[in-house]
Every structure is written in C-alpha cells, then in structure tokens.
Coordinates of C-alpha atoms in Angstrom, one line a residue:
X1 CA 137.6 121.7 94.3
X2 CA 138.0 119.1 97.1
X3 CA 140.9 116.9 98.0
X4 CA 139.9 114.1 95.6
X5 CA 139.7 116.4 92.6
X6 CA 143.0 118.1 93.5
X7 CA 144.6 114.7 93.6
X8 CA 143.2 113.7 90.2
X9 CA 144.6 116.9 88.7
X10 CA 147.8 116.6 90.6
X11 CA 148.5 113.1 89.2
X12 CA 149.8 115.0 86.1
X13 CA 151.4 117.8 88.1
X14 CA 153.3 115.4 90.4
X15 CA 155.2 114.0 87.4
X16 CA 156.4 117.4 86.2
X17 CA 159.1 117.8 88.8
X18 CA 160.7 114.6 87.5
X19 CA 160.5 115.9 84.0
X20 CA 161.5 119.5 84.6
X21 CA 163.3 119.0 87.9
X22 CA 165.5 121.5 89.6
X23 CA 166.8 121.4 93.2
X24 CA 167.3 124.3 95.5
X25 CA 171.1 124.6 96.1
X26 CA 170.4 125.0 99.8
X27 CA 170.0 121.3 100.1
X28 CA 172.7 120.2 97.6
X29 CA 176.1 119.5 99.1
X30 CA 178.8 120.9 96.8
X31 CA 180.9 117.8 97.6
X32 CA 178.2 115.6 96.1
X33 CA 177.9 112.4 98.2
X34 CA 177.9 109.4 96.0
X35 CA 176.0 106.1 96.0
X36 CA 173.5 107.1 98.7
X37 CA 173.7 107.9 102.4
X38 CA 175.8 105.7 104.8
X39 CA 175.8 107.9 107.9
X40 CA 172.5 108.6 109.6
X41 CA 173.9 111.7 111.3
X42 CA 174.9 113.2 107.9
X43 CA 171.4 112.3 106.5
X44 CA 169.6 113.9 109.4
X45 CA 171.7 117.1 109.2
X46 CA 170.1 118.2 105.9
X47 CA 166.9 116.1 105.8
X48 CA 165.4 117.2 109.0
X49 CA 165.8 120.9 108.2
X50 CA 164.3 120.5 104.7
X51 CA 161.3 118.6 106.0
X52 CA 160.6 120.9 108.9
X53 CA 160.9 124.1 106.8
X54 CA 158.7 122.7 104.0
X55 CA 156.1 121.4 106.6
X56 CA 155.8 124.9 108.0
X57 CA 155.5 126.5 104.5
X58 CA 152.9 124.0 103.3
X59 CA 150.9 123.7 106.6
X60 CA 151.6 119.9 106.7
X61 CA 150.8 118.6 110.2
X62 CA 152.9 115.4 110.2
X63 CA 155.5 113.5 108.2
X64 CA 157.3 110.1 108.6
X65 CA 160.5 109.1 106.9
X66 CA 162.3 105.7 107.0
X67 CA 165.4 104.7 105.0
X68 CA 166.7 101.2 104.6
X69 CA 170.1 100.1 103.3
X70 CA 171.8 96.7 103.0
X71 CA 168.9 94.9 104.7
X72 CA 168.7 97.2 107.7
X73 CA 166.9 100.4 108.8
X74 CA 169.6 103.1 108.6
X75 CA 167.3 106.1 109.6
X76 CA 163.8 106.6 110.9
X77 CA 162.2 109.8 112.0
X78 CA 158.8 111.4 112.6
X79 CA 158.0 115.1 112.4
X80 CA 155.0 117.1 113.7
X81 CA 151.6 115.8 114.7
X82 CA 149.7 112.6 114.0
X83 CA 146.5 114.3 115.4
X84 CA 146.2 118.0 115.8
X85 CA 143.2 118.0 118.2
X86 CA 144.9 115.7 120.8
X87 CA 148.4 117.0 120.1
X88 CA 149.6 113.4 119.5
X89 CA 153.1 113.5 117.9
X90 CA 154.1 111.4 115.0
X91 CA 155.4 108.0 116.2
X92 CA 157.6 106.5 113.4
X93 CA 157.5 103.1 115.1
X94 CA 153.8 102.7 115.8
X95 CA 151.7 105.1 113.7
X96 CA 149.7 103.5 110.9
X97 CA 149.1 105.3 107.6
X98 CA 146.7 104.9 104.6
X99 CA 149.3 104.4 101.9
X100 CA 146.7 104.4 99.1
X101 CA 148.3 103.4 95.7
X102 CA 151.3 101.8 97.4
X103 CA 148.7 99.0 97.6
X104 CA 149.4 98.3 94.0
X105 CA 153.0 96.9 94.3
X106 CA 151.7 94.6 97.1
X107 CA 148.9 93.4 94.7
X108 CA 151.6 92.9 92.1
X109 CA 153.6 90.7 94.5
X110 CA 150.6 88.4 94.8
X111 CA 150.2 88.2 91.0
X112 CA 153.9 87.4 90.6
X113 CA 153.7 84.7 93.2
X114 CA 150.8 83.0 91.3
X115 CA 152.8 83.3 88.1
X116 CA 155.9 81.9 89.8
X117 CA 153.8 78.9 90.9
X118 CA 152.5 78.3 87.4
X119 CA 148.9 79.2 88.3
X120 CA 148.9 82.3 86.0
X121 CA 150.5 83.1 82.7
X122 CA 151.2 86.9 82.7
X123 CA 150.8 87.0 78.9
X124 CA 147.5 85.1 78.6
X125 CA 144.0 86.4 78.4
X126 CA 142.9 87.4 81.9
X127 CA 139.4 86.3 81.1
X128 CA 140.7 82.7 81.2
X129 CA 141.3 83.1 84.9
X130 CA 138.4 85.4 85.9
X131 CA 135.3 83.6 87.2
X132 CA 133.3 86.4 88.8
X133 CA 133.4 88.8 85.8
X134 CA 134.5 88.9 82.2
X135 CA 136.6 92.0 81.3
X136 CA 135.6 94.1 78.4
X137 CA 138.0 93.2 75.5
X138 CA 136.2 95.0 72.7
X139 CA 139.5 96.7 71.7
X140 CA 141.7 93.7 72.2
X141 CA 142.7 90.9 74.5
X142 CA 144.0 92.0 78.0
X143 CA 146.8 90.2 79.8
X144 CA 148.0 90.5 83.4
X145 CA 151.1 92.2 81.9
X146 CA 148.8 94.9 80.5
X147 CA 147.1 95.4 83.8
X148 CA 150.3 95.5 85.8
X149 CA 151.7 98.3 83.5
X150 CA 148.4 100.3 83.0
X151 CA 148.4 99.4 79.3
X152 CA 145.1 97.4 79.2
X153 CA 143.4 100.3 77.5
X154 CA 141.0 100.7 80.4
X155 CA 139.3 104.0 81.0
X156 CA 140.9 106.4 83.5
X157 CA 138.9 106.0 86.7
X158 CA 140.4 108.2 89.4
X159 CA 137.4 110.5 89.2
X160 CA 134.8 107.8 89.0
X161 CA 131.6 108.3 91.1
X162 CA 130.6 106.0 93.8
X163 CA 133.8 104.0 94.4
X164 CA 133.9 104.9 98.1
X165 CA 131.5 104.8 101.1
X166 CA 131.6 106.4 104.5
X167 CA 130.6 103.2 106.3
X168 CA 132.1 99.7 106.4
X169 CA 128.6 98.2 106.4
X170 CA 127.9 99.7 103.0
X171 CA 131.0 98.3 101.3
X172 CA 130.4 96.0 98.3
X173 CA 132.4 92.8 97.9
X174 CA 135.2 93.2 95.2
X175 CA 133.4 91.0 92.6
X176 CA 130.1 92.7 93.2
X177 CA 131.7 96.2 92.8
X178 CA 133.3 95.2 89.5
X179 CA 130.1 93.6 88.3
X180 CA 128.2 96.8 89.0
X181 CA 131.0 99.0 87.6
X182 CA 132.6 97.0 84.8
X183 CA 135.8 98.7 83.6
X184 CA 135.4 100.1 80.1
X185 CA 138.1 99.4 77.5
X186 CA 138.6 102.6 75.5
X187 CA 141.9 101.8 73.7
X188 CA 143.6 98.8 72.2
X189 CA 146.0 97.2 74.8
X190 CA 149.7 97.9 74.7
X191 CA 149.5 101.5 73.4
X192 CA 149.5 104.6 75.6
X193 CA 149.4 104.0 79.3
X194 CA 146.3 105.2 81.2
X195 CA 146.6 105.1 84.9
X196 CA 143.9 102.7 86.3
X197 CA 142.8 101.7 89.7
X198 CA 140.5 99.2 88.0
X199 CA 143.5 97.4 86.5
X200 CA 144.8 96.4 89.9
X201 CA 141.3 95.7 91.2
X202 CA 140.9 93.1 88.4
X203 CA 144.3 91.7 89.4
X204 CA 143.0 91.4 92.9
X205 CA 140.0 89.6 91.7
X206 CA 142.3 87.2 89.7
X207 CA 144.2 86.5 92.9
X208 CA 140.8 85.8 94.6
X209 CA 139.5 83.6 91.8
X210 CA 142.6 81.5 91.3
X211 CA 143.4 81.0 95.0
X212 CA 139.9 80.5 96.2
X213 CA 140.7 82.9 99.1
X214 CA 139.4 86.4 99.7
X215 CA 141.9 88.9 98.4
X216 CA 142.7 90.3 101.8
X217 CA 143.2 86.9 103.4
X218 CA 145.5 85.8 100.6
X219 CA 147.7 88.9 100.9
X220 CA 147.8 88.6 104.7
X221 CA 148.8 84.9 104.6
X222 CA 151.3 85.0 101.7
X223 CA 152.8 88.5 101.7
X224 CA 152.2 90.5 104.9
X225 CA 152.6 87.8 107.5
X226 CA 155.8 86.3 106.1
X227 CA 157.3 89.8 106.0
X228 CA 156.3 90.4 109.6
X229 CA 154.1 93.3 108.5
X230 CA 151.9 92.9 111.6
X231 CA 150.5 96.4 111.5
X232 CA 149.5 96.2 107.8
X233 CA 146.2 95.1 106.3
X234 CA 143.9 95.5 103.3
X235 CA 141.0 94.9 105.5
X236 CA 138.6 97.8 106.2
X237 CA 138.4 99.1 108.8
X238 CA 142.0 98.6 109.7
X239 CA 142.5 96.0 112.5
X240 CA 144.7 98.7 114.2
X241 CA 142.4 101.7 113.4
X242 CA 143.2 103.3 116.7
X243 CA 146.8 103.8 115.5
X244 CA 145.9 105.5 112.3
X245 CA 147.3 109.0 111.6
X246 CA 144.6 111.6 111.1
X247 CA 144.5 112.9 107.6
X248 CA 143.7 116.5 107.0
X249 CA 142.4 119.0 104.5
X250 CA 143.5 122.7 104.7
X251 CA 141.2 125.5 103.5
X252 CA 143.8 128.2 103.8
X253 CA 143.1 128.9 107.4
X254 CA 142.1 125.8 109.3
X255 CA 142.9 122.1 109.2
X256 CA 139.9 119.8 109.0
X257 CA 140.0 116.0 109.4
X258 CA 139.4 114.3 106.1
X259 CA 136.5 111.8 106.2
X260 CA 137.8 108.3 106.7
X261 CA 137.2 106.4 103.4
X262 CA 136.0 102.8 102.9
X263 CA 136.8 101.6 99.4
X264 CA 134.8 99.1 97.4
X265 CA 138.0 98.2 95.5
X266 CA 140.7 97.3 98.1
X267 CA 143.5 95.8 95.8
X268 CA 144.3 99.2 94.3
X269 CA 144.3 101.4 97.4
X270 CA 143.1 100.2 100.8
X271 CA 146.4 99.1 102.3
X272 CA 147.2 100.6 105.7
X273 CA 150.7 100.2 107.0
X274 CA 153.4 101.5 109.4
X275 CA 156.8 102.8 108.6
X276 CA 158.6 99.7 110.1
X277 CA 156.3 97.4 108.0
X278 CA 157.0 99.3 104.8
X279 CA 160.7 99.1 105.7
X280 CA 160.4 95.3 105.8
X281 CA 158.7 95.4 102.4
X282 CA 161.5 97.5 100.9
X283 CA 164.2 95.3 102.4
X284 CA 162.5 92.2 100.9
X285 CA 162.2 93.8 97.5
X286 CA 165.9 94.9 97.6
X287 CA 166.9 91.4 98.8
X288 CA 165.4 89.3 96.0
X289 CA 162.1 88.7 97.8
X290 CA 163.6 87.5 101.1
X291 CA 163.3 88.9 104.6
X292 CA 165.1 86.8 107.3
X293 CA 164.0 83.2 106.7
X294 CA 160.9 84.2 104.6
X295 CA 161.1 84.0 100.8
X296 CA 157.9 85.5 99.3
X297 CA 159.2 85.6 95.7
X298 CA 162.3 84.3 93.9
X299 CA 164.9 86.8 92.9
X300 CA 164.1 86.5 89.2
X301 CA 160.5 87.4 89.8
X302 CA 161.5 90.5 91.8
X303 CA 163.9 91.5 89.0
X304 CA 161.0 91.1 86.6
X305 CA 158.8 93.3 88.8
X306 CA 161.3 96.1 89.1
X307 CA 162.6 95.9 85.5
X308 CA 161.2 97.8 82.5
X309 CA 158.0 96.0 81.4
X310 CA 156.6 98.7 79.2
X311 CA 158.2 101.8 77.7
X312 CA 157.8 103.9 74.6
X313 CA 161.2 102.9 73.3
X314 CA 163.5 99.9 74.1
X315 CA 166.3 102.2 75.4
X316 CA 164.1 104.3 77.7
X317 CA 162.5 103.6 81.1
X318 CA 158.8 103.2 81.8
X319 CA 156.7 101.0 83.9
X320 CA 157.6 97.9 86.0
X321 CA 155.0 95.7 87.5
X322 CA 153.3 98.1 90.0
X323 CA 156.2 100.5 89.9
X324 CA 157.3 103.5 87.9
X325 CA 160.9 104.0 86.8
X326 CA 163.2 106.9 86.5
X327 CA 166.9 106.9 85.5
X328 CA 169.4 108.9 87.4
X329 CA 173.2 109.3 87.1
X330 CA 174.7 106.4 89.0
X331 CA 171.7 104.2 89.7
X332 CA 168.2 103.2 88.6
X333 CA 165.4 104.6 90.6
X334 CA 162.1 102.7 91.0
X335 CA 159.2 104.4 92.8
X336 CA 155.5 104.4 93.6
X337 CA 153.3 107.1 94.9
X338 CA 150.1 106.9 96.9
X339 CA 147.7 109.8 97.5
X340 CA 144.1 110.9 98.2
X341 CA 141.8 111.4 101.2
X342 CA 144.2 113.8 102.9
X343 CA 147.4 111.7 102.8
X344 CA 150.3 111.4 100.4
X345 CA 153.1 108.7 100.4
X346 CA 156.0 107.5 98.3
X347 CA 158.3 104.5 98.3
X348 CA 161.6 104.8 96.4
X349 CA 164.0 101.9 95.6
X350 CA 167.6 102.1 94.3
X351 CA 168.1 98.3 93.6
X352 CA 171.7 98.7 92.5
X353 CA 172.6 100.3 95.8
X354 CA 170.4 98.1 98.0
X355 CA 168.8 101.3 99.2
X356 CA 165.2 102.6 99.6
X357 CA 163.0 104.9 101.6
X358 CA 159.4 105.6 102.5
X359 CA 157.9 109.0 103.2
X360 CA 154.3 109.9 104.1
X361 CA 152.4 113.0 105.2
X362 CA 148.9 113.6 106.5
X363 CA 148.0 116.6 104.3
X364 CA 147.8 116.8 100.5
X365 CA 150.1 119.6 99.2
X366 CA 150.2 118.3 95.7
X367 CA 153.4 116.3 96.6
X368 CA 155.4 119.5 97.0
X369 CA 157.1 118.3 100.2
X370 CA 157.8 114.8 98.9
X371 CA 159.2 116.1 95.7
X372 CA 161.5 118.5 97.6
X373 CA 162.8 115.5 99.5
X374 CA 163.1 113.3 96.4
X375 CA 164.9 115.9 94.3
X376 CA 167.2 117.0 97.1
X377 CA 168.1 113.3 97.9
X378 CA 168.9 112.5 94.3
X379 CA 170.9 115.7 93.7
X380 CA 172.9 115.1 96.9
X381 CA 173.6 111.4 96.5
X382 CA 173.0 110.6 92.8
X383 CA 173.8 113.8 90.9
X384 CA 172.8 113.9 87.3
X385 CA 175.9 113.4 85.1
X386 CA 176.4 115.6 82.1
X387 CA 174.9 113.7 79.2
X388 CA 176.4 114.3 75.7
X389 CA 174.8 113.0 72.6
X390 CA 175.6 113.8 69.0
X391 CA 172.7 115.9 67.7
X392 CA 171.1 114.4 64.6
X393 CA 169.5 116.3 61.8
X394 CA 165.8 116.9 62.1
X395 CA 163.6 117.2 59.0
X396 CA 160.9 119.8 58.5
X397 CA 158.5 116.9 57.9
X398 CA 159.3 115.5 61.4
X399 CA 158.9 118.9 63.0
X400 CA 155.6 119.4 61.3
X401 CA 154.4 115.9 62.4
X402 CA 155.4 116.5 66.0
X403 CA 154.4 120.1 66.7
X404 CA 150.9 120.7 68.1
X405 CA 148.8 120.6 71.2
X406 CA 149.0 117.5 73.4
X407 CA 146.8 116.4 76.4
X408 CA 147.4 114.2 79.4
X409 CA 145.3 111.0 79.0
X410 CA 144.1 111.2 82.6
X411 CA 140.4 111.8 82.1
X412 CA 137.4 109.6 81.9
X413 CA 136.1 108.8 78.5
X414 CA 133.0 106.7 79.3
X415 CA 131.5 108.7 82.1
X416 CA 130.4 112.3 82.8
X417 CA 133.8 112.9 84.3
X418 CA 134.9 113.6 80.7
X419 CA 133.4 117.0 81.1
X420 CA 136.3 118.1 83.4
X421 CA 138.2 118.6 80.1
X422 CA 136.1 121.7 79.4
X423 CA 138.1 123.5 82.0
X424 CA 141.5 122.4 80.7
X425 CA 143.9 124.7 78.9
X426 CA 145.6 123.6 75.6
X427 CA 148.8 122.3 77.2
X428 CA 151.3 120.8 76.9
X429 CA 152.4 122.2 73.5
X430 CA 155.3 121.2 71.3
X431 CA 156.5 124.1 69.3
X432 CA 159.1 124.7 66.6
X433 CA 161.8 127.3 67.6
X434 CA 163.3 129.9 65.3
X435 CA 166.5 127.9 65.0
X436 CA 164.7 124.8 63.7
X437 CA 164.5 122.9 67.0
X438 CA 161.7 121.8 69.2
X439 CA 160.5 122.9 72.6
X440 CA 157.8 121.8 75.0
X441 CA 155.7 124.1 77.1
X442 CA 153.7 122.6 80.0
X443 CA 151.7 125.7 81.0
X444 CA 151.7 129.4 80.2
X445 CA 154.0 130.3 83.1
X446 CA 156.6 127.6 82.6
X447 CA 159.9 128.0 80.9
X448 CA 160.1 126.1 77.6
X449 CA 162.0 122.8 77.6
X450 CA 164.3 122.7 74.7
X451 CA 164.7 119.3 73.0
X452 CA 167.8 118.0 71.3
X453 CA 167.2 115.4 68.6
X454 CA 169.1 112.1 69.2
X455 CA 167.4 109.8 66.8
X456 CA 164.2 109.4 64.7
X457 CA 161.3 110.7 66.8
X458 CA 163.6 110.6 69.9
X459 CA 164.6 113.8 71.7
X460 CA 166.4 114.7 74.9
X461 CA 165.8 117.5 77.3
X462 CA 168.9 119.8 76.9
X463 CA 168.9 120.6 80.6
X464 CA 168.3 117.4 82.5
X465 CA 168.6 114.7 79.9
X466 CA 165.0 113.3 80.1
X467 CA 164.2 111.3 77.0
X468 CA 161.1 112.4 74.9
X469 CA 159.9 109.6 72.6
X470 CA 157.3 110.5 70.0
X471 CA 155.2 107.5 69.0
X472 CA 153.5 107.1 65.6
X473 CA 150.7 104.9 64.3
X474 CA 150.8 102.6 61.3
X475 CA 150.2 105.6 59.0
X476 CA 153.2 107.5 60.5
X477 CA 151.0 110.0 62.4
X478 CA 152.2 111.0 65.8
X479 CA 149.8 109.7 68.4
X480 CA 151.6 110.7 71.7
X481 CA 154.9 111.3 73.3
X482 CA 156.3 109.6 76.4
X483 CA 158.8 110.7 79.1
X484 CA 159.3 107.6 81.2
X485 CA 155.9 106.8 82.6
X486 CA 154.4 110.1 81.7
X487 CA 152.5 110.4 78.4
X488 CA 150.6 113.0 76.5
X489 CA 148.4 112.3 73.5
X490 CA 148.4 114.5 70.4
X491 CA 145.1 116.4 70.0
X492 CA 143.6 117.0 66.5
X493 CA 142.6 120.6 65.9
X494 CA 138.9 119.9 66.3
X495 CA 139.3 118.2 69.7
X496 CA 141.2 120.9 71.5
X497 CA 139.5 121.5 74.8
X498 CA 139.6 125.3 74.6
X499 CA 137.7 125.1 71.2
X500 CA 135.1 122.9 72.9
X501 CA 134.8 125.6 75.5
X502 CA 134.0 128.1 72.8
X503 CA 131.3 125.8 71.5
X504 CA 129.9 125.6 75.0
X505 CA 129.9 129.4 75.3
X506 CA 128.2 129.6 71.9
X507 CA 125.4 127.3 73.0
X508 CA 125.0 129.3 76.2
X509 CA 124.7 132.6 74.2
X510 CA 122.2 131.2 71.7
X511 CA 120.1 129.7 74.4
X512 CA 120.2 132.9 76.4
X513 CA 118.9 134.8 73.3
X514 CA 116.3 132.1 72.7
X515 CA 115.1 132.3 76.4
X516 CA 114.8 136.1 76.4
X517 CA 113.8 136.9 72.8
X518 CA 110.0 136.4 73.0
X519 CA 109.5 137.6 76.7
X520 CA 111.6 140.8 76.0
X521 CA 109.8 141.3 72.6
X522 CA 106.4 140.9 74.3
X523 CA 107.3 143.5 77.0
X524 CA 108.5 146.0 74.4
X525 CA 105.3 145.5 72.4
X526 CA 103.2 146.1 75.5
X527 CA 105.2 149.1 76.5
X528 CA 104.9 150.5 73.0
X529 CA 101.2 149.7 72.9
X530 CA 101.5 147.4 69.9
X531 CA 99.5 144.1 69.8
X532 CA 101.2 140.9 70.7
X533 CA 101.1 137.5 68.9
X534 CA 97.5 136.7 68.4
X535 CA 97.7 133.3 66.6
X536 CA 97.5 130.5 69.2
X537 CA 99.8 128.2 67.2
X538 CA 102.4 130.9 66.8
X539 CA 102.2 131.7 70.5
X540 CA 102.7 128.1 71.5
X541 CA 105.7 127.8 69.2
X542 CA 107.3 130.8 70.9
X543 CA 106.6 129.4 74.3
X544 CA 108.1 126.0 73.3
X545 CA 111.2 127.8 72.0
X546 CA 111.5 129.8 75.2
X547 CA 111.2 126.7 77.4
X548 CA 113.8 124.6 75.5
X549 CA 116.3 127.5 75.5
X550 CA 115.7 128.3 79.1
X551 CA 116.1 124.7 80.3
X552 CA 119.2 124.1 78.3
X553 CA 120.7 127.4 79.6
X554 CA 119.8 126.5 83.2
X555 CA 121.4 123.1 82.7
X556 CA 124.7 124.4 81.4
X557 CA 125.0 127.3 83.9
X558 CA 124.1 125.2 87.0
X559 CA 126.3 122.3 86.0
X560 CA 129.4 124.1 85.2
X561 CA 129.0 126.7 88.0
X562 CA 128.7 123.8 90.3
X563 CA 131.8 122.0 88.9
X564 CA 133.8 125.2 88.9
X565 CA 133.0 126.8 92.2
X566 CA 131.4 124.3 94.5
X567 CA 133.4 122.1 96.9
X568 CA 132.0 118.8 95.5
X569 CA 132.9 115.2 96.3
X570 CA 131.5 112.5 93.9
X571 CA 133.5 109.7 95.4
X572 CA 130.6 108.3 97.4
X573 CA 127.7 109.2 95.1
X574 CA 126.4 111.8 92.7
X575 CA 124.4 114.4 94.7
X576 CA 120.7 113.9 94.2
X577 CA 120.2 117.5 92.9
X578 CA 122.8 116.9 90.2
X579 CA 121.3 113.5 89.3
X580 CA 118.0 115.4 88.9
X581 CA 119.7 118.1 86.8
X582 CA 120.9 115.4 84.3
X583 CA 117.2 114.7 83.6
X584 CA 117.0 118.1 81.8
X585 CA 118.8 117.0 78.6
X586 CA 116.3 114.1 78.2
X587 CA 113.4 116.6 78.4
X588 CA 115.0 119.2 76.1
X589 CA 116.1 116.5 73.7
X590 CA 112.6 115.4 73.2
X591 CA 111.3 118.9 73.0
X592 CA 114.0 119.8 70.4
X593 CA 112.4 117.1 68.1
X594 CA 109.0 118.7 68.6
X595 CA 110.6 122.1 68.0
X596 CA 112.0 120.9 64.6
X597 CA 108.5 119.7 63.6
X598 CA 107.0 123.0 64.7
X599 CA 109.6 124.9 62.7
X600 CA 108.5 123.0 59.5
X601 CA 104.9 123.8 60.3
X602 CA 105.7 127.5 60.6
X603 CA 107.1 127.6 57.1
X604 CA 104.2 125.6 55.6
X605 CA 101.6 127.8 57.2
X606 CA 103.5 131.0 56.7
X607 CA 103.2 132.0 60.3
X608 CA 105.5 135.0 61.3
X609 CA 107.6 136.8 58.8
X610 CA 110.3 135.0 56.8
X611 CA 113.0 136.5 59.0
X612 CA 111.3 135.3 62.2
X613 CA 110.8 131.8 60.7
X614 CA 114.5 131.7 59.7
X615 CA 115.6 132.6 63.2
X616 CA 113.2 130.0 64.7
X617 CA 114.6 127.4 62.3
X618 CA 118.2 128.3 63.4
X619 CA 117.3 128.0 67.1
X620 CA 115.6 124.6 66.3
X621 CA 118.8 123.4 64.5
X622 CA 121.0 124.5 67.4
X623 CA 118.7 122.7 69.9
X624 CA 119.1 119.5 67.8
X625 CA 122.9 119.9 67.5
X626 CA 123.0 120.3 71.3
X627 CA 121.9 116.6 71.6
X628 CA 125.1 115.0 70.0
X629 CA 127.2 117.6 71.9
X630 CA 125.8 116.4 75.2
X631 CA 126.3 112.8 74.1
X632 CA 129.9 113.5 73.3
X633 CA 130.5 114.8 76.8
X634 CA 128.5 111.9 78.3
X635 CA 126.0 114.3 79.7
X636 CA 123.0 112.7 78.0
X637 CA 121.8 110.3 80.6
X638 CA 123.2 109.0 83.9
X639 CA 126.6 107.8 82.7
X640 CA 128.9 107.3 85.7

C-alpha cells in the first residue's frame, strides 16, 4: 500500500487518538500549566525532547513547529532535515511546505468574504452561483453551508483515480476537471458528514465564477497578500519551489523522495506555505480577521467560521467552516489537518486563549508524531477536567437499537474504490455489557470504551468524557453515531464487509471448481482408458463453462492480489493492465447469458446425466449472480 492509500485509511485512524486519547506521563507536568504556554523556554524544555525522540522512533526526517499567542510568534523551531540527500537542515523561517488540506480553511475564508459582501448566500442553492458546472442534487439541494461542513452528501473522494498528474503541463483547469469528474451525490444533504475534497473544489469554483477571477488569483489578492503571506500560493508549481521541503516515503529501510504532485483540484489541497506565513494566518483568525492594518474578514464572520456549524446534537461539537472542533477542559480547540504525498501538517487554534500553533513533517507516520505533540500539549496546558453527569436509565429497546456493527463512511460509493471495503474488518462495534451498559470496540486489539448514558441516545466516554450521539431516522432506526467530527454508520447484517468477503471467497471456490472440473475429469478418463465426451454440443458446453469460470477466477485473483500486495498508486491514472482486466467482467457477463441458454438446451436435449445437468445449471446461475455482485462493487465497467 502506498502513501496515498495509507493516508486514506489513516483519515479514520488519525481521529481515534482524540476519541480514545491518552498521554504518556513523561510529557505531562504534574503541576499542570494552565491556559497555554507563556514562556518559550518552558515550552522548549519539553517540546524539543518529545519531537526529537519521536522523530527518531518514526524515522521522520524533518519537522517545523511555530506557536503564536496574543498576536505574536511566541516560539518557532525546526528539527532535522529538509532534504536528506543534500543534508539541508529545516529552516523554520524560509522553508516552504505542501500543507495539503490546510488549503480548505483558506478557501473557506474566500467564501466567507463573498458572503460578507452579499455576493453569496451560504444557505442558498449553490447551483444558482455556479456557471461552469451544475452540481448533482439528485438527493437534495446543496448549499455552501453543506459544502463547508462536508454534509452535502457528496461521495468520498480521497481515493479517486486520476485527480493528480506528474506534470504541470498536464493539469486541467478547475472547471474542466469538475466537468470531467462531476461529484456524485450519494446521500441527502445535512445528514452524516462524508469528508470531501470535491466540496471545497466546488467552493473554489464558486469563488471563481462569482468573482470573475481565477481561484488562485483571487486568493492571492484578497487573502494571502493582505496577510503578508508572501511565500504562500495555490499556484502549481509553487513560485518558490526551490524552497520546498522534500517529502519522503519510508519502506522500513530507506527514505525515498515522494513524487511531487500536481493537483487538478487546487482549492482543496494545493496550498504551499511557510511557517511564518501560517503564523500570520493563525494570528489573523485569532484576531477577528485582522493582521496589522489588513482586515480580510469582519470578526463576526470569523466567529461564524470557527463556531459549530454542524454537529450531531446541539450541545456537542462538530464542524466549523473548514475546521474541525474538539472540546477540552478550559478552552475550545479548533483544528485542521493536511496530509498526503509524504507530508503531514496541522493547525490548532484556541480562540478563547488567543493561542494557536502549526506543525508539519516531511514523512507520513500516520500522524503519530503530531498526535503525540497535540495530546501532550493539551494535557500539559489544558488538562481534562473531571466530568460528572448523572447517569440516566437506559432501556433494553435502546440498547437493542444501538448495538451492532458500524462502519466509517470514508469509502467511495460510486467508483471502483468501493471494493476497498472487501478488506475491512467489522469494526467499530457497539456491544452490550453484562451490567446492562454499552461499550465501543474500534479494533480487535483495542480496549473497549465504556459509555455512560447521559440522555436519550446520548452517551459519554467514562474515561475521557467524549460525547457519543446516536442519530436515528424518521422511523426511529439508528443510522450512525457521531463523536465530534467523527462518524460511523450502522451496518445492516447483510452489508457487513466480512460477509461480503465470504461471498467473494464462495465465488472464487465455485469458479475454481468450474475451471478445473472438466479438464481434470477428462484427464482421469484418459488415464483410466474410458472414452471422453463425444457429443460436440456437450463438449462445447463444457468448454464454455470452463472458460467463463476460469476468466472470472482470474479476474478475482489478479484484482484482489494486486490490491492487497502490490504497491499501487491510482492518483494519476488507472494502470493500463488493470483497465484491461476490467474488460473481463463484460466478456464473462455476456458469456454467462449464453451459458444460461446452453443450460436450458442441455435439459431439453437430455445431454449428460441429470446430476451433471443440475451441476451445470448451478454453475450457470452462479455466473449470472456474479453480474449483480460485480455491479454492486462498481467492478462492472470502468467506473472511476
């Protein structure tokens, strides 16, 4: 699995430390500093050691960290190497980083500016503003508010094929890319959040269509230049590409530079920036949209961005506009991650303390280092207060409605990427305990999280106080649960991925038998000196059955062996040999129809014994059932 696929999977994993967080006591000061750091020496004493030790453990070449407070940079430091081959050290003042999804809050700033000026209604149909495309609204009308909070019902697209290129000359314009790759709406808006790059790409197109300026030019003129972010740009390649930190992949022994990406969809992830520039952005956000004499947004618009714009319950946190939220003891924490292509980054804001920081690293370690810093920082300066809540009674009906298998919604539904689910285990699970309570298990090796009921369909982690809200549909059925911005959908028994995997293995076994039955039988007959099948029609029927079974078996074995064991990267394009492989289901689908007709003819003409005809009919039915199974997994055709 390459870096891109690790990041897709890690999108779920990176949220778990916030849900199930614990901090090594080595980094927690027993005195518990309050309200954030004020002394850079005290901050450096523990932070430098933590970062350097974790870098060594995780083979991370370089890290940058900058912290702002009360409108100034309180601390800035670089660690390790920006480029291994040349030995160039991290320069916290001049290095430029690909910050990936930290692009999204900047795009949100542009949208808020248009709304502030009256050019855009955040709660109106976005198709009223889009000129280059019309967004799919088959499940419901989409607003900018939906797009900003990942609740437009658009399909998950982080594992889409062909959204990058290796050459700037091959990049598509934003409108052209969205025309060729129209985002599919797979849910009604305003329900369960599904993380979406396309949502912010559409927002970028709205900026472009309303303003009449290219997206990159608008951002530069109205956001980056006023904030003196002179090293930052959405343009590709970066105007200061010679200062870019080298991103790496690590294979367990060696570091290899990650191929530099060029994105067809800049608004969601093409921003490159430096630590001082991001510091300016954080200061402006903490200061009501103002940096020095520049006012990019009014304070009320900034509060709207950083406030709770979507949550599963009115009294829990969720999404802001372009930001995630997480409550801690003394202050509200607002944050955004960026990751992929060998780099990870995070911005964190504590608006009530006028405090924020930026951290980035040039190796993907599944956010382990960044979470170590985030958790240690919170535990030291914003320790979790003991939360007490009166436990409420929980009915057996509610327990029965909630318990079951859940699934993170971060998978494609409209493309062949849906097939990645076939490798997923049936987690998380919500189970009833012997004492009549509930617990959540995120993987087989994880300790259960015990939940305390605090209200109807509202529970709280007994250890760290995270709120679990179970959401129901109009019929009272539980559809999903939410913990802040994290959500998991309840899975009906027939859609559990491990059961689909059993069906897959069943098809493979039957096709293996079908591919070998006649050849092996013919060899045995020859070895025993018995005559083979003499009737030409019967022989052709057996040949057809063997071909269909063998082709289907080859398709399944090659496809899932490739996906399981080959270091693949679909971000630029689907490999030609895999595109060719996807032709097999078309061929076998047509042959399965012929096979069904042949099966009927065998019965009419009494060819073979009844037992053989019955087996032939069973194989024919299985070959026909294989067609809707392939269609369910988007493997029938070139759907990417």
